[in-house]
Short mmCIF file of C-alpha atoms in Angstrom, two decimals:
data_model
loop_
_atom_site.label_atom_id
_atom_site.label_comp_id
_atom_site.label_asym_id
_atom_site.label_seq_id
_atom_site.Cartn_x
_atom_site.Cartn_y
_atom_site.Cartn_z
CA UNK A 282 -4.16 10.95 25.53
CA UNK A 283 -3.22 8.02 23.37
CA UNK A 284 -5.29 7.59 20.20
CA UNK A 285 -5.37 4.30 18.36
CA UNK A 286 -6.55 3.95 14.79
CA UNK A 287 -7.20 0.66 13.08
CA UNK A 288 -7.06 1.14 9.36
CA UNK A 289 -10.54 0.27 8.32
CA UNK A 290 -13.78 -0.66 9.92
CA UNK A 291 -14.14 -3.66 7.62
CA UNK A 292 -11.90 -5.70 5.35
CA UNK A 293 -13.09 -8.28 2.83
CA UNK A 294 -10.67 -10.78 1.28
CA UNK A 295 -10.80 -14.06 -0.57
CA UNK A 296 -9.99 -17.33 1.12
CA UNK A 297 -6.32 -18.24 0.78
CA UNK A 298 -5.12 -14.65 0.57
CA UNK A 299 -3.15 -12.81 3.26
CA UNK A 300 -5.11 -10.38 5.38
CA UNK A 301 -3.18 -7.34 6.62
CA UNK A 302 -4.63 -5.18 9.38
CA UNK A 303 -3.09 -1.92 10.56
CA UNK A 304 -2.89 -0.31 13.97
CA UNK A 305 -1.54 3.22 14.32
CA UNK A 306 -1.10 5.17 17.53
CA UNK A 307 -0.37 8.81 18.15
CA UNK A 308 1.69 9.31 21.27
CA UNK A 309 4.67 7.61 22.80
CA UNK A 310 5.19 3.96 22.13
CA UNK A 311 3.67 1.36 24.41
CA UNK A 312 5.78 -1.11 26.31
CA UNK A 313 3.71 -3.89 24.77
CA UNK A 314 1.32 -4.07 21.88
CA UNK A 315 -1.23 -6.87 21.70
CA UNK A 316 -3.74 -8.26 19.22
CA UNK A 317 -7.03 -9.87 20.14
CA UNK A 318 -9.81 -11.52 18.19
CA UNK A 319 -13.44 -10.90 19.08
CA UNK A 320 -16.45 -12.77 17.75
CA UNK A 321 -19.94 -11.21 17.94
CA UNK A 322 -21.38 -11.30 21.45
CA UNK A 323 -18.21 -12.80 22.93
CA UNK A 324 -15.23 -11.58 24.90
CA UNK A 325 -11.91 -10.98 23.11
CA UNK A 326 -9.39 -13.79 22.75
CA UNK A 327 -5.67 -13.08 23.15
CA UNK A 328 -3.62 -13.79 20.02
CA UNK A 329 -0.18 -12.23 20.16
CA UNK A 330 1.92 -9.84 22.21
CA UNK A 331 4.94 -7.94 20.92
CA UNK A 332 7.37 -5.94 22.98
CA UNK A 333 8.60 -2.45 22.25
CA UNK A 334 12.06 -3.74 21.33
CA UNK A 335 10.79 -6.53 19.05
CA UNK A 336 10.27 -6.04 15.34
CA UNK A 337 8.28 -9.15 14.52
CA UNK A 338 6.47 -12.03 16.17
CA UNK A 339 4.93 -15.12 14.61
CA UNK A 340 2.48 -17.77 15.71
CA UNK A 341 1.32 -20.35 13.20
CA UNK A 342 -0.43 -18.36 10.41
CA UNK A 343 -0.25 -15.10 12.32
CA UNK A 344 2.47 -12.47 12.13
CA UNK A 345 2.73 -9.16 13.94
CA UNK A 346 5.20 -6.38 13.24
CA UNK A 347 5.90 -3.37 15.41
CA UNK A 348 7.54 -0.19 14.09
CA UNK A 349 8.01 2.39 16.84
CA UNK A 350 9.34 4.95 14.34
CA UNK A 351 6.16 4.80 12.28
CA UNK A 352 4.08 4.22 15.45
CA UNK A 353 2.46 1.32 13.70
CA UNK A 354 1.77 -2.37 14.05
CA UNK A 355 0.74 -4.66 11.22
CA UNK A 356 -1.15 -7.90 11.81
CA UNK A 357 -1.04 -10.52 9.07
CA UNK A 358 -3.08 -13.69 8.65
CA UNK A 359 -1.67 -15.88 5.89
CA UNK A 360 -3.68 -18.48 3.98
CA UNK A 361 -6.85 -16.95 5.39
CA UNK A 362 -9.91 -19.11 5.99
CA UNK A 363 -13.59 -18.25 6.43
CA UNK A 364 -13.16 -19.26 10.10
CA UNK A 365 -10.79 -16.30 10.49
CA UNK A 366 -13.74 -13.94 9.98
CA UNK A 367 -14.03 -11.86 13.15
CA UNK A 368 -13.18 -8.44 14.56
CA UNK A 369 -9.51 -7.96 15.38
CA UNK A 370 -8.55 -5.52 18.11
CA UNK A 371 -5.23 -3.83 18.65
CA UNK A 372 -4.42 -3.01 22.28
CA UNK A 373 -1.64 -0.96 23.81
CA UNK A 374 -0.17 -1.47 27.24
CA UNK A 375 1.35 1.84 28.24
CA UNK A 376 1.93 1.32 31.96
CA UNK A 377 3.47 -1.98 32.98
CA UNK A 378 2.62 -1.21 36.59
CA UNK A 379 -1.11 -0.84 36.09
CA UNK A 380 -1.16 -3.32 33.19
CA UNK A 381 -4.33 -1.72 31.82
CA UNK A 382 -4.89 -1.96 28.07
CA UNK A 383 -6.15 0.72 25.71
CA UNK A 384 -8.05 -0.82 22.81
CA UNK A 385 -8.54 0.31 19.25
CA UNK A 386 -12.01 0.18 17.75
CA UNK A 387 -11.19 -2.93 15.75
CA UNK A 388 -11.26 -4.09 12.14
CA UNK A 389 -13.96 -6.50 11.05
CA UNK A 390 -12.43 -9.10 8.74
CA UNK A 391 -14.61 -11.10 6.39
CA UNK A 392 -12.97 -13.98 4.50
CA UNK A 393 -15.04 -15.03 1.51
CA UNK A 394 -14.96 -18.73 0.51
CA UNK B 1027 -5.61 -23.18 29.90
CA UNK B 1028 -6.33 -19.55 30.90
CA UNK B 1029 -10.10 -19.82 31.03
CA UNK B 1030 -12.24 -17.06 32.48
CA UNK B 1031 -15.92 -17.51 33.16
CA UNK B 1032 -18.56 -14.88 33.71
CA UNK B 1033 -21.99 -15.23 35.21
CA UNK B 1034 -24.69 -14.50 34.29
CA UNK B 1035 -24.34 -14.31 30.52
CA UNK B 1036 -27.53 -12.30 30.24
CA UNK B 1037 -29.60 -10.42 32.78
CA UNK B 1038 -32.66 -8.25 32.56
CA UNK B 1039 -33.50 -6.12 35.55
CA UNK B 1040 -35.84 -3.33 36.45
CA UNK B 1041 -34.71 0.23 36.85
CA UNK B 1042 -33.58 0.95 40.42
CA UNK B 1043 -32.48 -2.58 41.25
CA UNK B 1044 -28.92 -3.84 41.65
CA UNK B 1045 -27.21 -6.52 39.61
CA UNK B 1046 -24.12 -8.53 40.48
CA UNK B 1047 -21.84 -10.01 37.83
CA UNK B 1048 -19.23 -12.62 38.73
CA UNK B 1049 -15.92 -13.18 37.00
CA UNK B 1050 -13.85 -16.26 37.74
CA UNK B 1051 -10.47 -17.45 36.55
CA UNK B 1052 -10.88 -21.22 36.35
CA UNK B 1053 -7.38 -22.57 35.91
CA UNK B 1054 -5.01 -19.82 37.01
CA UNK B 1055 -4.57 -17.27 39.75
CA UNK B 1056 -5.57 -13.79 38.65
CA UNK B 1057 -3.68 -11.20 40.63
CA UNK B 1058 -5.30 -8.48 38.55
CA UNK B 1059 -8.76 -8.37 37.05
CA UNK B 1060 -10.22 -5.76 34.76
CA UNK B 1061 -13.79 -4.70 34.02
CA UNK B 1062 -14.77 -3.30 30.63
CA UNK B 1063 -17.91 -2.01 29.05
CA UNK B 1064 -18.63 -2.29 25.35
CA UNK B 1065 -21.30 -0.53 23.31
CA UNK B 1066 -22.51 -1.96 19.98
CA UNK B 1067 -19.85 -1.77 17.26
CA UNK B 1068 -17.54 0.10 19.62
CA UNK B 1069 -14.34 -0.92 21.31
CA UNK B 1070 -13.86 -1.94 24.90
CA UNK B 1071 -13.84 0.84 27.45
CA UNK B 1072 -11.92 0.10 30.64
CA UNK B 1073 -13.98 0.81 33.72
CA UNK B 1074 -11.68 -0.30 36.52
CA UNK B 1075 -8.71 -2.39 37.51
CA UNK B 1076 -8.72 -4.50 40.64
CA UNK B 1077 -5.93 -6.27 42.42
CA UNK B 1078 -6.69 -9.10 44.80
CA UNK B 1079 -7.23 -7.79 48.30
CA UNK B 1080 -7.05 -4.12 47.29
CA UNK B 1081 -9.53 -1.45 46.37
CA UNK B 1082 -10.26 -1.10 42.69
CA UNK B 1083 -8.81 1.72 40.62
CA UNK B 1084 -11.51 3.37 38.57
CA UNK B 1085 -11.06 5.13 35.25
CA UNK B 1086 -11.99 8.76 34.93
CA UNK B 1087 -15.73 9.25 34.59
CA UNK B 1088 -16.68 5.89 36.11
CA UNK B 1089 -18.68 6.25 39.32
CA UNK B 1090 -17.21 3.99 41.99
CA UNK B 1091 -20.37 4.13 44.11
CA UNK B 1092 -22.45 2.96 41.18
CA UNK B 1093 -20.14 0.24 39.94
CA UNK B 1094 -18.93 -1.63 43.01
CA UNK B 1095 -16.01 -3.95 42.41
CA UNK B 1096 -14.78 -6.60 44.79
CA UNK B 1097 -11.75 -8.81 44.20
CA UNK B 1098 -11.81 -10.97 47.29
CA UNK B 1099 -9.76 -13.90 46.05
CA UNK B 1100 -7.25 -14.78 43.35
CA UNK B 1101 -9.98 -16.39 41.28
CA UNK B 1102 -13.03 -14.22 41.78
CA UNK B 1103 -14.01 -10.62 41.13
CA UNK B 1104 -17.51 -9.19 41.20
CA UNK B 1105 -19.05 -6.10 39.65
CA UNK B 1106 -22.27 -4.82 41.17
CA UNK B 1107 -24.25 -2.26 39.22
CA UNK B 1108 -26.24 -0.43 41.87
CA UNK B 1109 -29.54 1.34 41.27
CA UNK B 1110 -29.40 0.43 37.61
CA UNK B 1111 -30.87 2.72 34.98
CA UNK B 1112 -31.62 2.05 31.29
CA UNK B 1113 -28.43 3.89 30.29
CA UNK B 1114 -26.46 1.24 32.18
CA UNK B 1115 -27.63 -1.33 29.64
CA UNK B 1116 -24.52 -2.62 27.95
CA UNK B 1117 -22.17 -5.54 27.42
CA UNK B 1118 -19.89 -5.94 30.42
CA UNK B 1119 -16.72 -7.99 30.04
CA UNK B 1120 -14.14 -8.95 32.61
CA UNK B 1121 -10.57 -10.06 32.05
CA UNK B 1122 -7.87 -11.52 34.21
CA UNK B 1123 -4.12 -11.47 34.21
CA UNK B 1124 -1.57 -13.55 36.06
CA UNK B 1125 1.23 -12.05 38.12
CA UNK B 1126 4.02 -10.84 35.88
CA UNK B 1127 2.04 -11.37 32.68
CA UNK B 1128 0.71 -8.68 30.38
CA UNK B 1129 -1.78 -10.53 28.23
CA UNK B 1130 -5.36 -10.61 29.45
CA UNK B 1131 -7.82 -13.47 29.29
CA UNK B 1132 -11.37 -12.41 28.85
CA UNK B 1133 -14.64 -13.80 30.04
CA UNK B 1134 -17.50 -14.34 27.59
CA UNK B 1135 -19.28 -11.16 28.71
CA UNK B 1136 -22.60 -10.29 30.35
CA UNK B 1137 -25.39 -8.59 28.46
CA UNK B 1138 -27.24 -6.31 30.89
CA UNK B 1139 -30.60 -4.87 29.94
CA UNK B 1140 -32.28 -2.45 32.33
CA UNK B 1141 -35.97 -1.89 31.70
#
């Protein structure tokens, strides 16, 4: 079965720096890879989706890359702010028919002021 | 746009009773809804997928007779935890997806505590 690894349980950075989070998977590449943000005690919030045949996607201060050769996605937050502190989840959509997502365990980002 | 509500946000019930959780898409039609369970500091575990008007598809290891899912309309799905036990205590989250879309919009979650 597909295994998803997000690089570290926690990441601490200084405000203004770029945060880079990693998502690695083990088996065949998903049709779509997605990133979500989750705050404590809340449901996840959709951020970005990238297709198997896309290399990069951007949205405001967010950038996602997808390398199917390395089986890896990188999620970047530029000019990070304390309000970006949250857990970020990587999710793979393997079956476009079922549309069910498989989530990684997440990386907790803490942006220090 | 793409707002999903969940009710109740918290519920405490006694062992052996049943609890119903509602999930509503407020501003879009959700052809597919998903139910997840999340343990502290763990990721989301998919329990089942439901399509409007059809029976839910349960993930391996999830008891369909214990976790009853109904998706009667394009804006409402319910999860009923029957004969709840303390080990059913968890954070339950629903999500919804529009036809042809692959991103999911999540509800705020329901914290269930079974005493």
